Amino acid sequence: SSGVAQPADEKESHPNWEPHPIQGWTPDFIPKVTQKGVEMKIFDEIVPVTGEEAIATSKDLAQKEGIFTGISGGATTAAALKVCEKAPKGSVVLCMIPDTAERYLSTPLFADVDADMNDSEVE
């Protein structure tokens, strides 16, 4: 969405890359298949999602829906929710979350969860 193409040498970082906590998403470059899709204009929209939105949505999914997913699952859902906000009434939007949060217990996703149980959790 920056309008800047990935350098020809894919070993180079993209010039607009910024660190983010979304594991499973491209770290610092635009994959060739994505760059080709952008060049061919075969997408409807690029929906940006911040790391904070991704983490918040992942936590909401766990607390409100019982869906235990990682940060990328939260980001995917956050993007789908943004699409839903603009979609015509009666639209069907599919959001696939092929992940679980178990492998992310030591990541920023759970940084505010204490390792030890408190008194109310023990009861």
PDB file of N, CA, C and O in Angstrom, residues 1 5 7-8 10 14 16-17 20-21 30-31 36 45 49 54 61-62 74 76 82 88 92 101 106-107 109 118 123:
ATOM      1  N   SER A   1       0.822  -1.195   0.000  1.00  0.00           N
ATOM      2  CA  SER A   1       0.000   0.000   0.000  1.00  0.00           C
ATOM      3  C   SER A   1       0.863   1.255   0.000  1.00  0.00           C
ATOM      4  O   SER A   1       0.359   2.342  -0.137  1.00  0.00           O
ATOM      5  N   ALA A   5       7.783  -0.440  -4.768  1.00  0.00           N
ATOM      6  CA  ALA A   5       8.002  -1.843  -5.109  1.00  0.00           C
ATOM      7  C   ALA A   5       9.119  -2.446  -4.265  1.00  0.00           C
ATOM      8  O   ALA A   5      10.014  -1.749  -3.788  1.00  0.00           O
ATOM      9  N   PRO A   7      12.545  -4.170  -3.645  1.00  0.00           N
ATOM     10  CA  PRO A   7      13.788  -4.219  -4.422  1.00  0.00           C
ATOM     11  C   PRO A   7      13.930  -5.566  -5.137  1.00  0.00           C
ATOM     12  O   PRO A   7      13.442  -6.587  -4.640  1.00  0.00           O
ATOM     13  N   ALA A   8      14.568  -5.560  -6.298  1.00  0.00           N
ATOM     14  CA  ALA A   8      14.712  -6.776  -7.110  1.00  0.00           C
ATOM     15  C   ALA A   8      15.381  -7.901  -6.327  1.00  0.00           C
ATOM     16  O   ALA A   8      15.032  -9.059  -6.483  1.00  0.00           O
ATOM     17  N   GLU A  10      15.433  -9.918  -3.373  1.00  0.00           N
ATOM     18  CA  GLU A  10      14.504 -10.173  -2.268  1.00  0.00           C
ATOM     19  C   GLU A  10      15.203 -10.304  -0.917  1.00  0.00           C
ATOM     20  O   GLU A  10      14.552 -10.361   0.109  1.00  0.00           O
ATOM     21  N   HIS A  14      12.371  -4.204   2.463  1.00  0.00           N
ATOM     22  CA  HIS A  14      11.564  -3.185   1.794  1.00  0.00           C
ATOM     23  C   HIS A  14      11.859  -1.847   2.466  1.00  0.00           C
ATOM     24  O   HIS A  14      11.966  -1.767   3.694  1.00  0.00           O
ATOM     25  N   ASN A  16      10.074   0.669   3.206  1.00  0.00           N
ATOM     26  CA  ASN A  16       9.038   1.166   4.118  1.00  0.00           C
ATOM     27  C   ASN A  16       8.747   0.201   5.263  1.00  0.00           C
ATOM     28  O   ASN A  16       7.801   0.400   6.000  1.00  0.00           O
ATOM     29  N   TRP A  17       9.552  -0.838   5.415  1.00  0.00           N
ATOM     30  CA  TRP A  17       9.311  -1.832   6.446  1.00  0.00           C
ATOM     31  C   TRP A  17       9.475  -1.234   7.831  1.00  0.00           C
ATOM     32  O   TRP A  17      10.377  -0.445   8.086  1.00  0.00           O
ATOM     33  N   HIS A  20       6.973  -5.214  13.470  1.00  0.00           N
ATOM     34  CA  HIS A  20       5.605  -5.474  13.907  1.00  0.00           C
ATOM     35  C   HIS A  20       5.572  -6.808  14.653  1.00  0.00           C
ATOM     36  O   HIS A  20       6.444  -7.648  14.474  1.00  0.00           O
ATOM     37  N   PRO A  21       4.557  -7.010  15.492  1.00  0.00           N
ATOM     38  CA  PRO A  21       4.494  -8.249  16.279  1.00  0.00           C
ATOM     39  C   PRO A  21       3.723  -9.383  15.611  1.00  0.00           C
ATOM     40  O   PRO A  21       3.453 -10.389  16.234  1.00  0.00           O
ATOM     41  N   ILE A  30       8.357  -7.749   0.641  1.00  0.00           N
ATOM     42  CA  ILE A  30       7.105  -8.114  -0.017  1.00  0.00           C
ATOM     43  C   ILE A  30       7.399  -9.357  -0.849  1.00  0.00           C
ATOM     44  O   ILE A  30       8.244  -9.318  -1.751  1.00  0.00           O
ATOM     45  N   PRO A  31       6.725 -10.488  -0.576  1.00  0.00           N
ATOM     46  CA  PRO A  31       6.975 -11.694  -1.359  1.00  0.00           C
ATOM     47  C   PRO A  31       6.685 -11.454  -2.846  1.00  0.00           C
ATOM     48  O   PRO A  31       5.815 -10.652  -3.198  1.00  0.00           O
ATOM     49  N   LYS A  36       3.697  -9.305  -7.509  1.00  0.00           N
ATOM     50  CA  LYS A  36       3.085  -9.535  -8.830  1.00  0.00           C
ATOM     51  C   LYS A  36       1.590  -9.231  -8.782  1.00  0.00           C
ATOM     52  O   LYS A  36       1.030  -8.638  -9.713  1.00  0.00           O
ATOM     53  N   GLU A  45      -8.615  -4.527  -2.509  1.00  0.00           N
ATOM     54  CA  GLU A  45      -8.234  -3.528  -1.515  1.00  0.00           C
ATOM     55  C   GLU A  45      -7.133  -4.084  -0.627  1.00  0.00           C
ATOM     56  O   GLU A  45      -7.103  -5.285  -0.351  1.00  0.00           O
ATOM     57  N   VAL A  49      -3.585  -3.251   9.040  1.00  0.00           N
ATOM     58  CA  VAL A  49      -3.925  -3.573  10.421  1.00  0.00           C
ATOM     59  C   VAL A  49      -2.672  -3.365  11.259  1.00  0.00           C
ATOM     60  O   VAL A  49      -1.605  -3.868  10.913  1.00  0.00           O
ATOM     61  N   ALA A  54      -4.226  -6.051  15.956  1.00  0.00           N
ATOM     62  CA  ALA A  54      -4.139  -7.501  15.831  1.00  0.00           C
ATOM     63  C   ALA A  54      -4.176  -8.170  17.203  1.00  0.00           C
ATOM     64  O   ALA A  54      -4.911  -9.141  17.420  1.00  0.00           O
ATOM     65  N   LEU A  61     -11.241 -12.285  20.430  1.00  0.00           N
ATOM     66  CA  LEU A  61     -11.693 -13.586  19.934  1.00  0.00           C
ATOM     67  C   LEU A  61     -11.654 -14.640  21.036  1.00  0.00           C
ATOM     68  O   LEU A  61     -12.572 -15.454  21.168  1.00  0.00           O
ATOM     69  N   ALA A  62     -10.604 -14.615  21.855  1.00  0.00           N
ATOM     70  CA  ALA A  62     -10.483 -15.588  22.946  1.00  0.00           C
ATOM     71  C   ALA A  62     -11.544 -15.338  24.020  1.00  0.00           C
ATOM     72  O   ALA A  62     -12.231 -16.270  24.453  1.00  0.00           O
ATOM     73  N   GLY A  74      -5.600 -12.706  14.776  1.00  0.00           N
ATOM     74  CA  GLY A  74      -6.270 -11.476  15.188  1.00  0.00           C
ATOM     75  C   GLY A  74      -6.212 -10.427  14.101  1.00  0.00           C
ATOM     76  O   GLY A  74      -7.189  -9.714  13.844  1.00  0.00           O
ATOM     77  N   THR A  76      -5.912 -10.965  10.823  1.00  0.00           N
ATOM     78  CA  THR A  76      -6.780 -11.393   9.728  1.00  0.00           C
ATOM     79  C   THR A  76      -8.238 -11.062  10.052  1.00  0.00           C
ATOM     80  O   THR A  76      -8.972 -10.537   9.206  1.00  0.00           O
ATOM     81  N   LYS A  82     -13.022  -4.878   9.284  1.00  0.00           N
ATOM     82  CA  LYS A  82     -12.988  -3.599   8.559  1.00  0.00           C
ATOM     83  C   LYS A  82     -13.723  -3.718   7.222  1.00  0.00           C
ATOM     84  O   LYS A  82     -14.424  -2.800   6.807  1.00  0.00           O
ATOM     85  N   PRO A  88     -21.885  -4.145   1.687  1.00  0.00           N
ATOM     86  CA  PRO A  88     -23.336  -3.966   1.593  1.00  0.00           C
ATOM     87  C   PRO A  88     -24.071  -4.936   2.525  1.00  0.00           C
ATOM     88  O   PRO A  88     -23.581  -6.039   2.802  1.00  0.00           O
ATOM     89  N   VAL A  92     -21.580 -11.682   2.564  1.00  0.00           N
ATOM     90  CA  VAL A  92     -20.940 -12.768   3.300  1.00  0.00           C
ATOM     91  C   VAL A  92     -19.432 -12.549   3.208  1.00  0.00           C
ATOM     92  O   VAL A  92     -18.887 -12.420   2.121  1.00  0.00           O
ATOM     93  N   ALA A 101      -3.255 -20.184  19.453  1.00  0.00           N
ATOM     94  CA  ALA A 101      -2.383 -19.279  20.210  1.00  0.00           C
ATOM     95  C   ALA A 101      -1.410 -20.012  21.122  1.00  0.00           C
ATOM     96  O   ALA A 101      -0.543 -19.384  21.725  1.00  0.00           O
ATOM     97  N   SER A 106       4.668 -17.017  24.861  1.00  0.00           N
ATOM     98  CA  SER A 106       5.804 -16.186  25.290  1.00  0.00           C
ATOM     99  C   SER A 106       5.971 -14.932  24.429  1.00  0.00           C
ATOM    100  O   SER A 106       7.019 -14.304  24.439  1.00  0.00           O
ATOM    101  N   THR A 107       4.930 -14.552  23.692  1.00  0.00           N
ATOM    102  CA  THR A 107       5.005 -13.391  22.810  1.00  0.00           C
ATOM    103  C   THR A 107       4.258 -12.200  23.408  1.00  0.00           C
ATOM    104  O   THR A 107       3.609 -12.328  24.450  1.00  0.00           O
ATOM    105  N   LEU A 109       1.528 -11.094  22.743  1.00  0.00           N
ATOM    106  CA  LEU A 109       0.103 -11.388  22.857  1.00  0.00           C
ATOM    107  C   LEU A 109      -0.298 -11.660  24.303  1.00  0.00           C
ATOM    108  O   LEU A 109      -1.372 -11.277  24.748  1.00  0.00           O
ATOM    109  N   ASN A 118      -3.640 -15.782  40.379  1.00  0.00           N
ATOM    110  CA  ASN A 118      -3.916 -14.938  41.538  1.00  0.00           C
ATOM    111  C   ASN A 118      -4.958 -15.633  42.420  1.00  0.00           C
ATOM    112  O   ASN A 118      -5.482 -16.696  42.071  1.00  0.00           O
ATOM    113  N   GLU A 123      -9.443 -20.005  43.316  1.00  0.00           N
ATOM    114  CA  GLU A 123     -10.739 -20.462  43.882  1.00  0.00           C
ATOM    115  C   GLU A 123     -11.588 -21.195  42.921  1.00  0.00           C
ATOM    116  O   GLU A 123     -11.721 -21.325  41.881  1.00  0.00           O
TER     117      GLU A 123
END
